[in-house]
Short mmCIF file of C-alpha atoms in Angstrom, two decimals:
data_model
loop_
_atom_site.label_atom_id
_atom_site.label_comp_id
_atom_site.label_asym_id
_atom_site.label_seq_id
_atom_site.Cartn_x
_atom_site.Cartn_y
_atom_site.Cartn_z
CA MET P 1 167.57 61.32 -175.02
CA ALA P 2 164.64 60.76 -177.15
CA SER P 3 161.92 63.00 -178.64
CA THR P 4 158.08 62.92 -178.69
CA SER P 5 158.21 60.98 -181.92
CA ASP P 6 159.48 58.00 -179.84
CA PHE P 7 156.48 57.94 -177.53
CA ARG P 8 154.74 54.50 -177.24
CA ASN P 9 152.42 53.08 -174.66
CA GLY P 10 154.55 51.64 -171.88
CA LEU P 11 157.57 53.83 -172.40
CA THR P 12 159.10 55.07 -169.11
CA ILE P 13 160.35 58.63 -168.93
CA GLU P 14 161.64 61.10 -166.50
CA TYR P 15 159.58 64.27 -166.17
CA ASN P 16 159.68 67.04 -163.61
CA GLY P 17 162.24 64.90 -161.46
CA GLN P 18 159.71 61.98 -161.34
CA ILE P 19 159.34 58.65 -163.18
CA PHE P 20 156.27 58.24 -165.35
CA THR P 21 154.99 55.42 -167.70
CA ILE P 22 153.12 56.56 -170.79
CA VAL P 23 149.56 55.16 -170.67
CA GLN P 24 148.26 56.86 -173.69
CA PHE P 25 149.36 59.34 -176.14
CA GLN P 26 148.08 61.12 -179.29
CA HIS P 27 149.98 63.18 -181.88
CA VAL P 28 148.01 66.29 -182.80
CA LYS P 29 148.57 68.44 -185.93
CA PRO P 30 146.08 71.35 -185.79
CA GLY P 31 145.44 73.42 -188.96
CA LYS P 32 147.04 76.45 -187.48
CA GLY P 33 149.99 76.34 -185.16
CA ALA P 34 152.70 73.90 -184.16
CA ALA P 35 152.07 70.20 -183.70
CA PHE P 36 151.88 68.61 -180.03
CA VAL P 37 151.45 65.50 -178.30
CA ARG P 38 148.72 64.88 -175.67
CA THR P 39 149.69 62.19 -173.06
CA LYS P 40 148.35 60.39 -169.98
CA LEU P 41 151.35 59.60 -167.66
CA LYS P 42 151.15 57.29 -164.78
CA ASN P 43 153.54 57.94 -161.79
CA VAL P 44 155.39 54.84 -161.18
CA LYS P 45 155.86 55.52 -157.43
CA THR P 46 152.33 56.78 -156.59
CA GLY P 47 150.12 55.25 -159.42
CA LYS P 48 148.49 58.69 -159.91
CA VAL P 49 147.57 59.34 -163.62
CA ILE P 50 148.15 62.92 -164.96
CA GLU P 51 147.59 64.43 -168.33
CA ASN P 52 150.30 66.50 -169.93
CA THR P 53 150.94 68.17 -173.45
CA PHE P 54 154.28 68.16 -174.95
CA ASN P 55 155.30 70.26 -178.00
CA ALA P 56 156.23 68.13 -180.99
CA GLY P 57 160.04 67.49 -181.08
CA VAL P 58 160.76 68.09 -177.50
CA LYS P 59 163.63 66.11 -175.91
CA ILE P 60 162.77 63.69 -173.15
CA ASP P 61 164.78 61.51 -171.00
CA VAL P 62 163.95 57.80 -171.36
CA VAL P 63 164.33 55.68 -168.21
CA ARG P 64 165.44 52.12 -168.80
CA VAL P 65 163.22 49.78 -166.78
CA GLU P 66 163.90 46.05 -166.38
CA ARG P 67 161.39 43.47 -165.06
CA ARG P 68 163.01 40.72 -163.01
CA PRO P 69 161.36 37.61 -161.38
CA TYR P 70 161.70 37.42 -157.59
CA GLN P 71 160.27 34.83 -155.15
CA TYR P 72 158.69 36.15 -151.89
CA LEU P 73 160.44 34.72 -148.82
CA TYR P 74 159.32 36.44 -145.71
CA LYS P 75 158.45 39.68 -144.12
CA ASP P 76 160.42 41.21 -141.19
CA ASP P 77 160.80 44.58 -139.60
CA MET P 78 162.97 45.71 -142.60
CA GLY P 79 160.13 45.05 -145.23
CA PHE P 80 159.49 42.28 -147.53
CA ASN P 81 162.28 39.94 -148.62
CA PHE P 82 162.75 38.42 -152.00
CA MET P 83 165.24 36.18 -153.84
CA HIS P 84 165.90 36.55 -157.49
CA THR P 85 164.99 33.25 -159.25
CA GLU P 86 168.02 33.04 -161.37
CA THR P 87 170.88 34.65 -159.47
CA PHE P 88 169.51 33.89 -155.96
CA GLU P 89 170.40 37.40 -154.87
CA GLN P 90 168.24 38.60 -151.99
CA ILE P 91 166.62 42.02 -151.71
CA SER P 92 164.45 43.72 -149.14
CA LEU P 93 161.61 45.93 -150.39
CA ASP P 94 159.62 48.66 -148.62
CA PRO P 95 155.99 47.83 -148.27
CA ASP P 96 155.03 50.98 -150.30
CA LEU P 97 156.50 49.57 -153.45
CA ILE P 98 154.14 46.62 -153.42
CA GLU P 99 150.45 47.21 -154.13
CA ASN P 100 148.11 44.68 -152.36
CA SER P 101 151.06 43.06 -150.44
CA ASP P 102 148.65 41.36 -148.16
CA LEU P 103 147.80 38.97 -150.88
CA MET P 104 151.28 37.51 -151.15
CA LYS P 105 152.13 34.12 -149.69
CA GLU P 106 155.51 32.75 -149.13
CA GLY P 107 157.11 31.18 -152.24
CA GLN P 108 155.03 33.20 -154.66
CA ILE P 109 156.81 34.55 -157.70
CA ILE P 110 156.37 38.41 -158.41
CA GLU P 111 157.88 40.87 -160.87
CA VAL P 112 160.02 43.69 -159.60
CA ASN P 113 160.61 46.56 -161.81
CA PHE P 114 164.25 48.00 -161.59
CA GLN P 115 165.57 51.36 -162.90
CA THR P 116 168.61 49.72 -164.56
CA GLU P 117 170.95 52.81 -164.56
CA ILE P 118 171.03 53.10 -160.76
CA GLU P 119 169.83 49.52 -159.97
CA THR P 120 166.91 50.80 -157.78
CA PRO P 121 163.67 48.90 -157.41
CA LEU P 122 160.78 50.96 -158.53
CA THR P 123 157.60 48.76 -157.96
CA ALA P 124 156.69 45.13 -157.41
CA GLU P 125 153.77 43.62 -159.26
CA LEU P 126 151.96 40.57 -158.13
CA PRO P 127 150.45 38.15 -160.81
CA ALA P 128 147.13 38.99 -162.23
CA SER P 129 145.44 36.54 -159.92
CA VAL P 130 146.35 34.47 -157.04
CA GLU P 131 144.92 31.24 -155.31
CA LEU P 132 144.50 31.41 -151.64
CA GLU P 133 142.72 29.33 -148.98
CA VAL P 134 139.82 30.77 -147.13
CA THR P 135 140.61 30.60 -143.40
CA GLN P 136 137.56 32.30 -141.86
CA THR P 137 134.17 33.26 -143.03
CA ILE P 138 130.60 33.14 -141.83
CA PRO P 139 128.65 30.07 -143.27
CA GLY P 140 126.01 30.75 -145.88
CA GLU P 141 122.39 30.34 -144.80
CA LYS P 142 120.67 27.30 -146.24
CA GLY P 143 118.70 28.19 -149.28
CA ASN P 144 120.41 31.59 -149.66
CA THR P 145 123.61 30.30 -151.20
CA ALA P 146 122.64 30.18 -154.87
CA SER P 147 122.71 34.00 -155.20
CA SER P 148 125.86 35.11 -156.97
CA THR P 149 125.40 38.83 -156.24
CA ALA P 150 125.30 38.80 -152.46
CA LEU P 151 128.59 38.97 -150.81
CA LYS P 152 130.05 38.32 -147.38
CA PRO P 153 133.54 39.04 -145.93
CA ALA P 154 136.15 36.23 -145.84
CA THR P 155 139.71 36.13 -144.47
CA VAL P 156 142.27 34.18 -146.60
CA GLU P 157 145.44 32.46 -145.54
CA THR P 158 147.57 35.59 -145.80
CA GLY P 159 145.31 37.66 -143.47
CA ALA P 160 143.80 39.75 -146.18
CA GLU P 161 140.01 40.22 -146.18
CA ILE P 162 137.92 40.26 -149.46
CA MET P 163 134.30 39.92 -150.22
CA VAL P 164 133.12 36.54 -151.61
CA PRO P 165 129.86 35.01 -152.66
CA LEU P 166 127.69 33.34 -149.97
CA PHE P 167 128.50 29.80 -151.17
CA ILE P 168 132.08 30.09 -150.25
CA ASN P 169 133.00 28.10 -147.11
CA GLU P 170 136.12 27.90 -144.85
CA ASN P 171 138.97 25.76 -146.35
CA ASP P 172 137.88 26.58 -150.00
CA ILE P 173 140.57 27.68 -152.37
CA ILE P 174 139.62 30.63 -154.30
CA LYS P 175 141.13 32.75 -157.09
CA ILE P 176 141.50 36.42 -156.35
CA ASP P 177 142.18 39.27 -158.98
CA THR P 178 145.06 41.11 -157.46
CA ARG P 179 144.45 44.31 -159.48
CA GLU P 180 140.83 44.74 -158.39
CA ARG P 181 141.16 42.83 -155.14
CA SER P 182 138.10 40.87 -155.85
CA TYR P 183 136.85 37.36 -155.92
CA SER P 184 137.21 35.57 -159.42
CA GLU P 185 136.19 31.94 -158.84
CA ARG P 186 136.25 28.98 -156.61
CA VAL P 187 139.19 26.66 -157.46
CA LYS P 188 138.58 23.75 -154.99
CA LYS P 189 136.17 22.99 -152.31
#
């Protein structure tokens, strides 16, 4: 058990039977009345952010979360299969636990967050960016490829479709921001 004085950004707590991460908090001491803490909490499972106010000194349940590196192996009817990079233990994760799972390619390292008390995976996070090869896109028209604001759809090697600038061609390797699911830069022609 902890109290509101232990709040910090990134702390994972259990609140109303669900697990949340503290995104932002502010201790408030009004001139009249009791102190309180305003918070923004992000639901670990759904990603939804809520605002909540706690009275100062209220006891909260802290959830211990551990990040572990796993390598993506393959996908089957049970879900996505991963192997721990140090212990070689294999696990299968439900696709709902992985945001932008269609940007993962075999052999890629991701971080899996575990609730350590009950050894349950909570979420899996891709690296901030990935490099993938463009397998299909329409060719840019001659003289129209210098524009960096015009975009066209492109399919990458994992089957995901993202919007890219007109100068990107098939077989180019591009860097993709996995959080915003957007094109970052061309790595190699």
